[in-house]
């Protein structure tokens, strides 16, 4: 990340009170994982952060932390006065201070019945964000499609675009784009590293899962050098503990000897749809295998005596 | 969730007599609730409030499982094997 851009982003991040993390629908689990990681980091930093994204599927939600925070808008709440049938009854609106009290006067239109209390209601709305992280968005329209008119973008809002593909139009003030990267999560990891944002096990785990899923478990055909570099950095924060708990530290060579029905541990990252055999079933099958092996050991070994055709020639 | 159904789950997954709050029991109860809400959402796709509750339950279950991996990995393996949960 460029030094000037880094300083600009840090300055805005320090001053901003309301931060939005907007994840585009097209970015999938990769974008959502990186968005949640950034959201958790900002919350840890003490910022009023909100994450806006489409609701993930149950399978995806099971893989990452913080999915229950999606859509919760936190921050200053502006009070909006709503007047029904305003066009027919309202002439103008003025306000004045009466000591310490603010009085808002709704002047009724001449010839109308005036404005009654029943027509007036109050709504709480969030204030415009001062800083927006757009994840996986490739255009202004893509960003605006995720944000409703209530969460309006003001002219003072700084937009930071994070993507692993170059966008056709430049809509953000700061572009954190690396088209050499295989995933958005590794770009996010690099940005978090550069900005020295706080990282804990949950944040590292989300980013690790994003990289792992998007590169098909670090497949050589998909993963980039940055993928492995960031994965190694994330592992230092304990990213693997939650995902690989219970797995043998070294590959179990005897596993290939066992029939496939006995192997209960599925490959990493594969959704395990079928019911796994219970521990009792596995132990029962292993006992049978051990017993048959002990009986075979007592029999004399078979000695190879050569083929008949070979003996005839000699 | 029906009381008899909840009691059956607690009896099946409790680790000792009188256990109603261990991580295994909590995970099992949450899994049952998740399945029920998931089935409900298949026919009521626009029930966004229930969907939010579902995500909250999934997140809570994830945290409990993560706690179990750190404290007792063998118990984690046992419970995900019994419930058929992915790792």
mmCIF file of C-alpha atoms in Angstrom:
data_model
loop_
_atom_site.group_PDB
_atom_site.id
_atom_site.type_symbol
_atom_site.label_atom_id
_atom_site.label_comp_id
_atom_site.label_asym_id
_atom_site.label_seq_id
_atom_site.Cartn_x
_atom_site.Cartn_y
_atom_site.Cartn_z
ATOM 1 C CA UNK A 1 0.000 0.000 0.000
ATOM 2 C CA UNK A 2 1.318 3.426 -0.965
ATOM 3 C CA UNK A 3 2.630 5.462 1.971
ATOM 4 C CA UNK A 4 0.487 8.509 1.142
ATOM 5 C CA UNK A 5 -2.652 6.415 0.831
ATOM 6 C CA UNK A 6 -1.786 4.616 4.034
ATOM 7 C CA UNK A 7 -1.470 7.876 5.935
ATOM 8 C CA UNK A 8 -4.694 9.205 4.423
ATOM 9 C CA UNK A 9 -6.592 6.057 5.356
ATOM 10 C CA UNK A 10 -5.184 6.026 8.888
ATOM 11 C CA UNK A 11 -6.012 9.698 9.395
ATOM 12 C CA UNK A 12 -9.601 9.207 8.283
ATOM 13 C CA UNK A 13 -9.939 6.018 10.298
ATOM 14 C CA UNK A 14 -8.731 7.778 13.438
ATOM 15 C CA UNK A 15 -11.237 10.620 13.067
ATOM 16 C CA UNK A 16 -14.223 8.663 11.745
ATOM 17 C CA UNK A 17 -16.975 7.880 14.213
ATOM 18 C CA UNK A 18 -19.191 5.916 11.853
ATOM 19 C CA UNK A 19 -17.684 3.291 9.545
ATOM 20 C CA UNK A 20 -19.508 1.044 7.098
ATOM 21 C CA UNK A 21 -18.157 -2.177 5.650
ATOM 22 C CA UNK A 22 -20.095 -2.932 2.474
ATOM 23 C CA UNK A 23 -19.688 -6.380 0.914
ATOM 24 C CA UNK A 24 -20.881 -6.900 -2.621
ATOM 25 C CA UNK A 25 -23.076 -9.879 -3.360
ATOM 26 C CA UNK A 26 -20.820 -11.073 -6.179
ATOM 27 C CA UNK A 27 -17.803 -11.547 -3.914
ATOM 28 C CA UNK A 28 -19.290 -14.642 -2.214
ATOM 29 C CA UNK A 29 -17.851 -16.268 0.900
ATOM 30 C CA UNK A 30 -14.408 -14.768 0.192
ATOM 31 C CA UNK A 31 -15.743 -11.205 0.329
ATOM 32 C CA UNK A 32 -17.995 -11.901 3.297
ATOM 33 C CA UNK A 33 -15.188 -13.512 5.314
ATOM 34 C CA UNK A 34 -12.865 -10.579 4.645
ATOM 35 C CA UNK A 35 -15.659 -8.083 5.406
ATOM 36 C CA UNK A 36 -16.460 -9.715 8.731
ATOM 37 C CA UNK A 37 -12.774 -9.849 9.607
ATOM 38 C CA UNK A 38 -12.434 -6.121 8.924
ATOM 39 C CA UNK A 39 -15.632 -5.385 10.870
ATOM 40 C CA UNK A 40 -14.390 -7.334 13.911
ATOM 41 C CA UNK A 41 -11.049 -5.538 13.714
ATOM 42 C CA UNK A 42 -12.731 -2.125 13.603
ATOM 43 C CA UNK A 43 -14.946 -3.014 16.563
ATOM 44 C CA UNK A 44 -11.840 -4.124 18.456
ATOM 45 C CA UNK A 45 -10.324 -0.735 17.602
ATOM 46 C CA UNK A 46 -13.323 0.931 19.281
ATOM 47 C CA UNK A 47 -15.071 2.247 16.177
ATOM 48 C CA UNK A 48 -18.820 2.359 15.552
ATOM 49 C CA UNK A 49 -18.731 -0.073 12.663
ATOM 50 C CA UNK A 50 -21.573 -1.644 10.725
ATOM 51 C CA UNK A 51 -21.411 -4.371 8.114
ATOM 52 C CA UNK A 52 -23.835 -4.422 5.197
ATOM 53 C CA UNK A 53 -24.101 -7.599 3.162
ATOM 54 C CA UNK A 54 -26.597 -10.083 1.806
ATOM 55 C CA UNK A 55 -27.523 -12.870 4.206
ATOM 56 C CA UNK A 56 -25.255 -15.885 3.676
ATOM 57 C CA UNK A 57 -26.435 -19.462 3.342
ATOM 58 C CA UNK A 58 -26.437 -21.744 6.398
ATOM 59 C CA UNK A 59 -23.409 -23.631 5.078
ATOM 60 C CA UNK A 60 -21.385 -20.440 4.634
ATOM 61 C CA UNK A 61 -22.609 -18.989 7.937
ATOM 62 C CA UNK A 62 -21.320 -22.093 9.694
ATOM 63 C CA UNK A 63 -17.780 -21.451 8.495
ATOM 64 C CA UNK A 64 -17.155 -17.898 9.716
ATOM 65 C CA UNK A 65 -17.569 -15.779 12.827
ATOM 66 C CA UNK A 66 -19.736 -12.739 13.305
ATOM 67 C CA UNK A 67 -22.567 -13.485 10.850
ATOM 68 C CA UNK A 68 -25.141 -12.309 13.387
ATOM 69 C CA UNK A 69 -23.734 -8.775 13.137
ATOM 70 C CA UNK A 70 -24.670 -8.379 9.473
ATOM 71 C CA UNK A 71 -27.152 -5.563 8.908
ATOM 72 C CA UNK A 72 -27.069 -4.166 12.449
ATOM 73 C CA UNK A 73 -26.611 -0.440 12.071
ATOM 74 C CA UNK A 74 -24.700 1.095 14.912
ATOM 75 C CA UNK A 75 -23.792 4.717 15.331
ATOM 76 C CA UNK A 76 -25.339 8.103 15.868
ATOM 77 C CA UNK A 77 -29.023 8.094 15.293
ATOM 78 C CA UNK A 78 -30.607 11.123 13.687
ATOM 79 C CA UNK A 79 -34.198 11.909 14.577
ATOM 80 C CA UNK A 80 -36.444 12.467 11.590
ATOM 81 C CA UNK A 81 -39.855 14.172 11.903
ATOM 82 C CA UNK A 82 -42.314 12.577 9.469
ATOM 83 C CA UNK A 83 -45.473 14.477 8.479
ATOM 84 C CA UNK A 84 -48.171 12.615 6.531
ATOM 85 C CA UNK A 85 -49.914 14.392 3.634
ATOM 86 C CA UNK A 86 -47.346 17.176 3.870
ATOM 87 C CA UNK A 87 -47.916 18.468 0.332
ATOM 88 C CA UNK A 88 -51.559 19.293 1.092
ATOM 89 C CA UNK A 89 -51.109 20.687 4.597
ATOM 90 C CA UNK A 90 -47.592 22.089 5.136
ATOM 91 C CA UNK A 91 -46.428 25.505 3.981
ATOM 92 C CA UNK A 92 -42.984 25.757 5.548
ATOM 93 C CA UNK A 93 -40.884 24.539 8.489
ATOM 94 C CA UNK A 94 -38.945 26.848 10.835
ATOM 95 C CA UNK A 95 -37.127 26.360 14.120
ATOM 96 C CA UNK A 96 -35.889 28.453 17.016
ATOM 97 C CA UNK A 97 -34.245 28.008 20.383
ATOM 98 C CA UNK A 98 -36.305 28.723 23.478
ATOM 99 C CA UNK A 99 -33.624 28.759 26.131
ATOM 100 C CA UNK A 100 -32.260 25.231 26.032
ATOM 101 C CA UNK A 101 -35.165 23.826 24.049
ATOM 102 C CA UNK A 102 -35.296 23.490 20.291
ATOM 103 C CA UNK A 103 -38.732 24.162 18.857
ATOM 104 C CA UNK A 104 -39.601 23.095 15.334
ATOM 105 C CA UNK A 105 -42.637 24.877 13.882
ATOM 106 C CA UNK A 106 -44.568 23.287 11.009
ATOM 107 C CA UNK A 107 -46.555 26.074 9.374
ATOM 108 C CA UNK A 108 -49.819 24.932 7.843
ATOM 109 C CA UNK A 109 -50.790 25.779 4.281
ATOM 110 C CA UNK A 110 -53.410 28.504 3.786
ATOM 111 C CA UNK A 111 -56.810 27.029 3.077
ATOM 112 C CA UNK A 112 -55.911 23.600 4.481
ATOM 113 C CA UNK A 113 -57.129 21.997 7.693
ATOM 114 C CA UNK A 114 -53.701 22.422 9.257
ATOM 115 C CA UNK A 115 -51.316 19.828 10.691
ATOM 116 C CA UNK A 116 -52.542 17.645 13.546
ATOM 117 C CA UNK A 117 -50.581 15.515 16.016
ATOM 118 C CA UNK A 118 -51.890 12.365 14.318
ATOM 119 C CA UNK A 119 -50.063 13.260 11.125
ATOM 120 C CA UNK A 120 -46.699 13.605 12.871
ATOM 121 C CA UNK A 121 -44.455 10.685 13.760
ATOM 122 C CA UNK A 122 -40.777 10.281 14.666
ATOM 123 C CA UNK A 123 -38.189 7.972 13.111
ATOM 124 C CA UNK A 124 -34.633 7.166 14.079
ATOM 125 C CA UNK A 125 -32.215 7.042 11.170
ATOM 126 C CA UNK A 126 -28.502 6.435 11.087
ATOM 127 C CA UNK A 127 -26.219 9.234 10.175
ATOM 128 C CA UNK A 128 -24.223 9.099 6.956
ATOM 129 C CA UNK A 129 -21.025 7.132 7.254
ATOM 130 C CA UNK A 130 -17.762 9.018 7.352
ATOM 131 C CA UNK A 131 -15.749 6.091 6.031
ATOM 132 C CA UNK A 132 -16.866 3.235 3.792
ATOM 133 C CA UNK A 133 -14.902 0.095 2.961
ATOM 134 C CA UNK A 134 -16.315 -1.301 -0.284
ATOM 135 C CA UNK A 135 -15.358 -4.959 -0.663
ATOM 136 C CA UNK A 136 -15.586 -6.671 -4.013
ATOM 137 C CA UNK A 137 -17.443 -3.773 -5.659
ATOM 138 C CA UNK A 138 -16.453 -3.044 -9.244
ATOM 139 C CA UNK A 139 -18.475 0.124 -9.840
ATOM 140 C CA UNK A 140 -20.383 2.942 -8.152
ATOM 141 C CA UNK A 141 -23.656 1.247 -9.060
ATOM 142 C CA UNK A 142 -22.520 -1.957 -7.356
ATOM 143 C CA UNK A 143 -21.762 -0.016 -4.178
ATOM 144 C CA UNK A 144 -25.038 1.905 -4.235
ATOM 145 C CA UNK A 145 -27.040 -1.241 -4.830
ATOM 146 C CA UNK A 146 -25.941 -2.512 -1.421
ATOM 147 C CA UNK A 147 -26.547 0.723 0.464
ATOM 148 C CA UNK A 148 -30.101 1.954 0.859
ATOM 149 C CA UNK A 149 -31.075 5.569 0.587
ATOM 150 C CA UNK A 150 -31.112 5.835 4.372
ATOM 151 C CA UNK A 151 -27.425 5.053 4.615
ATOM 152 C CA UNK A 152 -26.656 7.824 2.179
ATOM 153 C CA UNK A 153 -23.141 8.612 1.091
ATOM 154 C CA UNK A 154 -22.357 12.262 1.707
ATOM 155 C CA UNK A 155 -19.741 14.266 -0.159
ATOM 156 C CA UNK A 156 -17.410 14.051 2.848
ATOM 157 C CA UNK A 157 -17.512 10.239 2.954
ATOM 158 C CA UNK A 158 -14.203 8.585 2.144
ATOM 159 C CA UNK A 159 -14.620 5.379 0.152
ATOM 160 C CA UNK A 160 -11.896 2.736 0.184
ATOM 161 C CA UNK A 161 -12.260 0.050 -2.469
ATOM 162 C CA UNK A 162 -10.785 -3.383 -1.695
ATOM 163 C CA UNK A 163 -10.748 -5.916 -4.483
ATOM 164 C CA UNK A 164 -8.569 -8.429 -6.273
ATOM 165 C CA UNK A 165 -9.823 -7.311 -9.684
ATOM 166 C CA UNK A 166 -9.349 -3.909 -11.253
ATOM 167 C CA UNK A 167 -12.640 -2.058 -11.625
ATOM 168 C CA UNK A 168 -13.757 -0.451 -14.873
ATOM 169 C CA UNK A 169 -14.499 2.879 -13.250
ATOM 170 C CA UNK A 170 -12.693 4.638 -10.432
ATOM 171 C CA UNK A 171 -15.339 5.348 -7.814
ATOM 172 C CA UNK A 172 -13.295 5.269 -4.620
ATOM 173 C CA UNK A 173 -10.861 7.823 -3.251
ATOM 174 C CA UNK A 174 -8.468 5.053 -2.167
ATOM 175 C CA UNK A 175 -8.025 1.898 -4.212
ATOM 176 C CA UNK A 176 -6.575 -1.156 -2.445
ATOM 177 C CA UNK A 177 -6.605 -3.409 -5.487
ATOM 178 C CA UNK A 178 -4.187 -6.187 -6.344
ATOM 179 C CA UNK A 179 -5.074 -8.017 -9.537
ATOM 180 C CA UNK A 180 -2.222 -10.486 -8.926
ATOM 181 C CA UNK A 181 -3.946 -11.736 -5.777
ATOM 182 C CA UNK A 182 -6.090 -14.845 -5.997
ATOM 183 C CA UNK A 183 -8.572 -13.797 -3.294
ATOM 184 C CA UNK A 184 -10.026 -10.704 -1.683
ATOM 185 C CA UNK A 185 -9.151 -12.079 1.768
ATOM 186 C CA UNK A 186 -5.420 -11.970 1.068
ATOM 187 C CA UNK A 187 -5.714 -8.361 -0.132
ATOM 188 C CA UNK A 188 -7.614 -7.581 3.077
ATOM 189 C CA UNK A 189 -4.997 -9.403 5.170
ATOM 190 C CA UNK A 190 -2.240 -7.342 3.565
ATOM 191 C CA UNK A 191 -4.156 -4.111 4.215
ATOM 192 C CA UNK A 192 -4.792 -5.035 7.856
ATOM 193 C CA UNK A 193 -1.104 -5.854 8.197
ATOM 194 C CA UNK A 194 -0.024 -2.550 6.611
ATOM 195 C CA UNK A 195 -2.412 -0.464 8.706
ATOM 196 C CA UNK A 196 -1.497 -2.428 11.862
ATOM 197 C CA UNK A 197 -5.163 -3.006 12.695
ATOM 198 C CA UNK A 198 -5.839 -5.344 15.626
ATOM 199 C CA UNK A 199 -5.966 -9.062 14.835
ATOM 200 C CA UNK A 200 -7.180 -11.871 17.063
ATOM 201 C CA UNK A 201 -8.066 -15.530 16.562
ATOM 202 C CA UNK A 202 -11.554 -14.851 15.148
ATOM 203 C CA UNK A 203 -10.313 -12.272 12.657
ATOM 204 C CA UNK A 204 -7.432 -14.491 11.540
ATOM 205 C CA UNK A 205 -9.761 -17.468 11.251
ATOM 206 C CA UNK A 206 -12.227 -15.591 9.014
ATOM 207 C CA UNK A 207 -9.463 -14.421 6.693
ATOM 208 C CA UNK A 208 -7.886 -17.873 6.599
ATOM 209 C CA UNK A 209 -11.201 -19.477 5.692
ATOM 210 C CA UNK A 210 -11.730 -16.857 2.974
ATOM 211 C CA UNK A 211 -8.362 -17.639 1.399
ATOM 212 C CA UNK A 212 -8.766 -21.395 1.837
ATOM 213 C CA UNK A 213 -12.237 -21.559 0.293
ATOM 214 C CA UNK A 214 -11.482 -19.246 -2.605
ATOM 215 C CA UNK A 215 -8.257 -21.048 -3.555
ATOM 216 C CA UNK A 216 -9.878 -24.485 -3.271
ATOM 217 C CA UNK A 217 -7.740 -25.424 -0.255
ATOM 218 C CA UNK A 218 -4.621 -23.719 -1.604
ATOM 219 C CA UNK A 219 -4.721 -25.512 -4.907
ATOM 220 C CA UNK A 220 -1.517 -24.756 -6.895
ATOM 221 C CA UNK A 221 -3.626 -23.807 -9.897
ATOM 222 C CA UNK A 222 -5.430 -21.049 -7.983
ATOM 223 C CA UNK A 223 -3.296 -19.901 -5.054
ATOM 224 C CA UNK A 224 -0.821 -17.073 -5.488
ATOM 225 C CA UNK A 225 2.401 -16.472 -3.522
ATOM 226 C CA UNK A 226 0.533 -13.834 -1.534
ATOM 227 C CA UNK A 227 -2.086 -16.449 -0.565
ATOM 228 C CA UNK A 228 0.499 -18.625 1.131
ATOM 229 C CA UNK A 229 2.349 -15.666 2.617
ATOM 230 C CA UNK A 230 -0.822 -14.282 4.220
ATOM 231 C CA UNK A 231 -1.943 -17.756 5.319
ATOM 232 C CA UNK A 232 1.367 -18.215 7.136
ATOM 233 C CA UNK A 233 0.935 -14.813 8.788
ATOM 234 C CA UNK A 234 -2.635 -15.649 9.846
ATOM 235 C CA UNK A 235 -1.596 -19.000 11.297
ATOM 236 C CA UNK A 236 0.590 -17.139 13.779
ATOM 237 C CA UNK A 237 -2.597 -15.679 15.285
ATOM 238 C CA UNK A 238 -4.112 -19.117 15.750
ATOM 239 C CA UNK A 239 -6.269 -19.246 12.631
ATOM 240 C CA UNK A 240 -5.958 -22.978 12.294
ATOM 241 C CA UNK A 241 -6.892 -23.992 15.797
ATOM 242 C CA UNK A 242 -10.634 -23.854 15.298
ATOM 243 C CA UNK A 243 -10.615 -25.465 11.891
ATOM 244 C CA UNK A 244 -8.103 -28.237 12.419
ATOM 245 C CA UNK A 245 -8.738 -29.269 15.999
ATOM 246 C CA UNK A 246 -8.396 -32.996 16.474
ATOM 247 C CA UNK A 247 -6.665 -33.625 13.174
ATOM 248 C CA UNK A 248 -3.430 -35.638 13.473
ATOM 249 C CA UNK A 249 -0.332 -33.454 13.420
ATOM 250 C CA UNK A 250 1.364 -35.778 10.929
ATOM 251 C CA UNK A 251 -0.365 -37.665 8.123
ATOM 252 C CA UNK A 252 -1.639 -41.010 9.350
ATOM 253 C CA UNK A 253 0.059 -43.532 7.024
ATOM 254 C CA UNK A 254 -2.027 -46.425 8.282
ATOM 255 C CA UNK A 255 -5.197 -44.661 7.156
ATOM 256 C CA UNK A 256 -4.646 -45.831 3.566
ATOM 257 C CA UNK A 257 -4.697 -49.472 4.719
ATOM 258 C CA UNK A 258 -8.149 -49.137 6.223
ATOM 259 C CA UNK A 259 -11.158 -49.460 3.923
ATOM 260 C CA UNK A 260 -12.824 -46.203 2.922
ATOM 261 C CA UNK A 261 -15.970 -46.886 4.972
ATOM 262 C CA UNK A 262 -13.905 -46.778 8.165
ATOM 263 C CA UNK A 263 -12.239 -43.427 7.417
ATOM 264 C CA UNK A 264 -14.500 -40.927 9.154
ATOM 265 C CA UNK A 265 -12.406 -37.747 8.794
ATOM 266 C CA UNK A 266 -13.445 -35.865 5.620
ATOM 267 C CA UNK A 267 -11.073 -33.683 3.577
ATOM 268 C CA UNK A 268 -10.681 -30.083 4.716
ATOM 269 C CA UNK A 269 -13.193 -27.630 3.343
ATOM 270 C CA UNK A 270 -15.612 -30.257 2.017
ATOM 271 C CA UNK A 271 -19.151 -30.024 3.293
ATOM 272 C CA UNK A 272 -19.815 -33.277 5.045
ATOM 273 C CA UNK A 273 -23.374 -34.096 4.070
ATOM 274 C CA UNK A 274 -23.568 -37.785 5.101
ATOM 275 C CA UNK A 275 -23.737 -38.908 8.677
ATOM 276 C CA UNK A 276 -20.302 -39.739 10.041
ATOM 277 C CA UNK A 277 -19.919 -43.116 11.748
ATOM 278 C CA UNK A 278 -19.873 -42.836 15.536
ATOM 279 C CA UNK A 279 -16.830 -43.623 17.628
ATOM 280 C CA UNK A 280 -18.404 -46.922 18.776
ATOM 281 C CA UNK A 281 -18.813 -48.124 15.192
ATOM 282 C CA UNK A 282 -15.244 -47.202 14.352
ATOM 283 C CA UNK A 283 -13.855 -48.981 17.427
ATOM 284 C CA UNK A 284 -15.887 -52.108 16.647
ATOM 285 C CA UNK A 285 -14.526 -52.340 13.108
ATOM 286 C CA UNK A 286 -10.980 -51.731 14.266
ATOM 287 C CA UNK A 287 -11.253 -54.582 16.807
ATOM 288 C CA UNK A 288 -12.338 -57.005 14.063
ATOM 289 C CA UNK A 289 -9.386 -55.892 11.931
ATOM 290 C CA UNK A 290 -6.954 -56.421 14.825
ATOM 291 C CA UNK A 291 -8.316 -59.904 15.550
ATOM 292 C CA UNK A 292 -7.993 -61.058 11.933
ATOM 293 C CA UNK A 293 -4.462 -59.645 11.764
ATOM 294 C CA UNK A 294 -3.405 -61.599 14.883
ATOM 295 C CA UNK A 295 -4.773 -64.881 13.431
ATOM 296 C CA UNK A 296 -2.857 -64.397 10.130
ATOM 297 C CA UNK A 297 0.415 -63.883 12.039
ATOM 298 C CA UNK A 298 0.263 -67.476 13.441
ATOM 299 C CA UNK A 299 0.148 -69.081 9.985
ATOM 300 C CA UNK A 300 3.483 -69.986 8.288
ATOM 301 C CA UNK A 301 4.596 -67.550 5.577
ATOM 302 C CA UNK A 302 4.125 -68.484 1.911
ATOM 303 C CA UNK A 303 7.420 -69.211 0.142
ATOM 304 C CA UNK A 304 7.668 -68.342 -3.547
ATOM 305 C CA UNK A 305 8.982 -71.373 -5.444
ATOM 306 C CA UNK A 306 9.114 -69.804 -8.926
ATOM 307 C CA UNK A 307 6.931 -70.392 -11.976
ATOM 308 C CA UNK A 308 6.873 -73.820 -13.640
ATOM 309 C CA UNK A 309 7.910 -72.432 -17.079
ATOM 310 C CA UNK A 310 11.028 -70.826 -15.603
ATOM 311 C CA UNK A 311 12.090 -74.100 -13.931
ATOM 312 C CA UNK A 312 11.531 -76.079 -17.152
ATOM 313 C CA UNK A 313 13.887 -73.793 -19.148
ATOM 314 C CA UNK A 314 16.651 -74.091 -16.564
ATOM 315 C CA UNK B 1 -39.222 -26.519 20.741
ATOM 316 C CA UNK B 2 -41.433 -29.024 22.646
ATOM 317 C CA UNK B 3 -40.405 -29.694 26.240
ATOM 318 C CA UNK B 4 -40.292 -33.461 25.787
ATOM 319 C CA UNK B 5 -38.092 -33.087 22.750
ATOM 320 C CA UNK B 6 -35.756 -30.742 24.640
ATOM 321 C CA UNK B 7 -35.572 -33.158 27.572
ATOM 322 C CA UNK B 8 -34.723 -36.020 25.241
ATOM 323 C CA UNK B 9 -31.862 -34.063 23.745
ATOM 324 C CA UNK B 10 -30.532 -33.123 27.183
ATOM 325 C CA UNK B 11 -30.728 -36.735 28.370
ATOM 326 C CA UNK B 12 -28.898 -37.946 25.280
ATOM 327 C CA UNK B 13 -26.015 -35.494 25.385
ATOM 328 C CA UNK B 14 -25.523 -34.764 29.071
ATOM 329 C CA UNK B 15 -22.052 -35.505 30.392
ATOM 330 C CA UNK B 16 -23.114 -36.215 33.982
ATOM 331 C CA UNK B 17 -26.270 -36.390 36.052
ATOM 332 C CA UNK B 18 -28.017 -33.058 36.279
ATOM 333 C CA UNK B 19 -26.083 -31.600 33.370
ATOM 334 C CA UNK B 20 -28.129 -29.082 31.401
ATOM 335 C CA UNK B 21 -25.543 -26.471 30.438
ATOM 336 C CA UNK B 22 -22.369 -28.164 29.256
ATOM 337 C CA UNK B 23 -21.111 -27.189 25.772
ATOM 338 C CA UNK B 24 -22.239 -30.551 24.379
ATOM 339 C CA UNK B 25 -25.808 -30.072 25.568
ATOM 340 C CA UNK B 26 -25.904 -26.463 24.373
ATOM 341 C CA UNK B 27 -24.557 -27.422 20.948
ATOM 342 C CA UNK B 28 -27.056 -30.240 20.610
ATOM 343 C CA UNK B 29 -29.997 -28.012 21.575
ATOM 344 C CA UNK B 30 -28.838 -25.290 19.203
ATOM 345 C CA UNK B 31 -28.435 -27.824 16.391
ATOM 346 C CA UNK B 32 -32.011 -28.972 16.842
ATOM 347 C CA UNK B 33 -33.298 -25.396 16.852
ATOM 348 C CA UNK B 34 -31.215 -24.593 13.765
ATOM 349 C CA UNK B 35 -32.695 -27.556 11.933
ATOM 350 C CA UNK B 36 -36.223 -26.531 12.901
ATOM 351 C CA UNK B 37 -35.750 -22.924 11.806
ATOM 352 C CA UNK B 38 -33.966 -24.066 8.661
ATOM 353 C CA UNK B 39 -36.946 -26.230 7.718
ATOM 354 C CA UNK B 40 -39.290 -23.329 8.435
ATOM 355 C CA UNK B 41 -37.277 -21.005 6.175
ATOM 356 C CA UNK B 42 -37.456 -23.450 3.269
ATOM 357 C CA UNK B 43 -41.176 -22.748 2.984
ATOM 358 C CA UNK B 44 -41.074 -19.166 4.275
ATOM 359 C CA UNK B 45 -38.200 -17.633 2.379
ATOM 360 C CA UNK B 46 -39.147 -14.032 3.141
ATOM 361 C CA UNK B 47 -39.147 -14.434 6.931
ATOM 362 C CA UNK B 48 -36.104 -12.226 7.433
ATOM 363 C CA UNK B 49 -36.567 -11.904 11.183
ATOM 364 C CA UNK B 50 -36.337 -15.670 11.628
ATOM 365 C CA UNK B 51 -33.326 -15.761 9.337
ATOM 366 C CA UNK B 52 -31.536 -13.268 11.560
ATOM 367 C CA UNK B 53 -32.290 -15.454 14.550
ATOM 368 C CA UNK B 54 -30.913 -18.439 12.656
ATOM 369 C CA UNK B 55 -27.623 -16.660 11.988
ATOM 370 C CA UNK B 56 -27.393 -15.730 15.641
ATOM 371 C CA UNK B 57 -27.828 -19.376 16.671
ATOM 372 C CA UNK B 58 -25.244 -20.550 14.132
ATOM 373 C CA UNK B 59 -22.755 -18.005 15.429
ATOM 374 C CA UNK B 60 -23.386 -19.041 19.021
ATOM 375 C CA UNK B 61 -22.896 -22.715 18.139
ATOM 376 C CA UNK B 62 -19.662 -21.885 16.323
ATOM 377 C CA UNK B 63 -18.337 -20.114 19.414
ATOM 378 C CA UNK B 64 -19.222 -23.036 21.677
ATOM 379 C CA UNK B 65 -17.494 -25.478 19.325
ATOM 380 C CA UNK B 66 -14.456 -23.222 19.161
ATOM 381 C CA UNK B 67 -14.332 -23.130 22.961
ATOM 382 C CA UNK B 68 -14.483 -26.918 23.007
ATOM 383 C CA UNK B 69 -11.611 -27.268 20.515
ATOM 384 C CA UNK B 70 -9.363 -25.300 22.833
ATOM 385 C CA UNK B 71 -10.449 -26.958 26.060
ATOM 386 C CA UNK B 72 -10.970 -30.587 25.005
ATOM 387 C CA UNK B 73 -10.407 -31.491 21.330
ATOM 388 C CA UNK B 74 -11.518 -35.081 21.901
ATOM 389 C CA UNK B 75 -14.910 -33.890 23.194
ATOM 390 C CA UNK B 76 -15.162 -31.630 20.123
ATOM 391 C CA UNK B 77 -14.529 -34.589 17.813
ATOM 392 C CA UNK B 78 -17.055 -36.655 19.721
ATOM 393 C CA UNK B 79 -19.865 -34.111 19.560
ATOM 394 C CA UNK B 80 -19.431 -33.234 15.880
ATOM 395 C CA UNK B 81 -19.336 -36.928 15.072
ATOM 396 C CA UNK B 82 -22.571 -37.578 16.938
ATOM 397 C CA UNK B 83 -24.355 -34.579 15.433
ATOM 398 C CA UNK B 84 -22.917 -34.985 11.944
ATOM 399 C CA UNK B 85 -21.549 -31.459 11.869
ATOM 400 C CA UNK B 86 -18.852 -30.405 9.418
ATOM 401 C CA UNK B 87 -15.469 -29.444 10.886
#
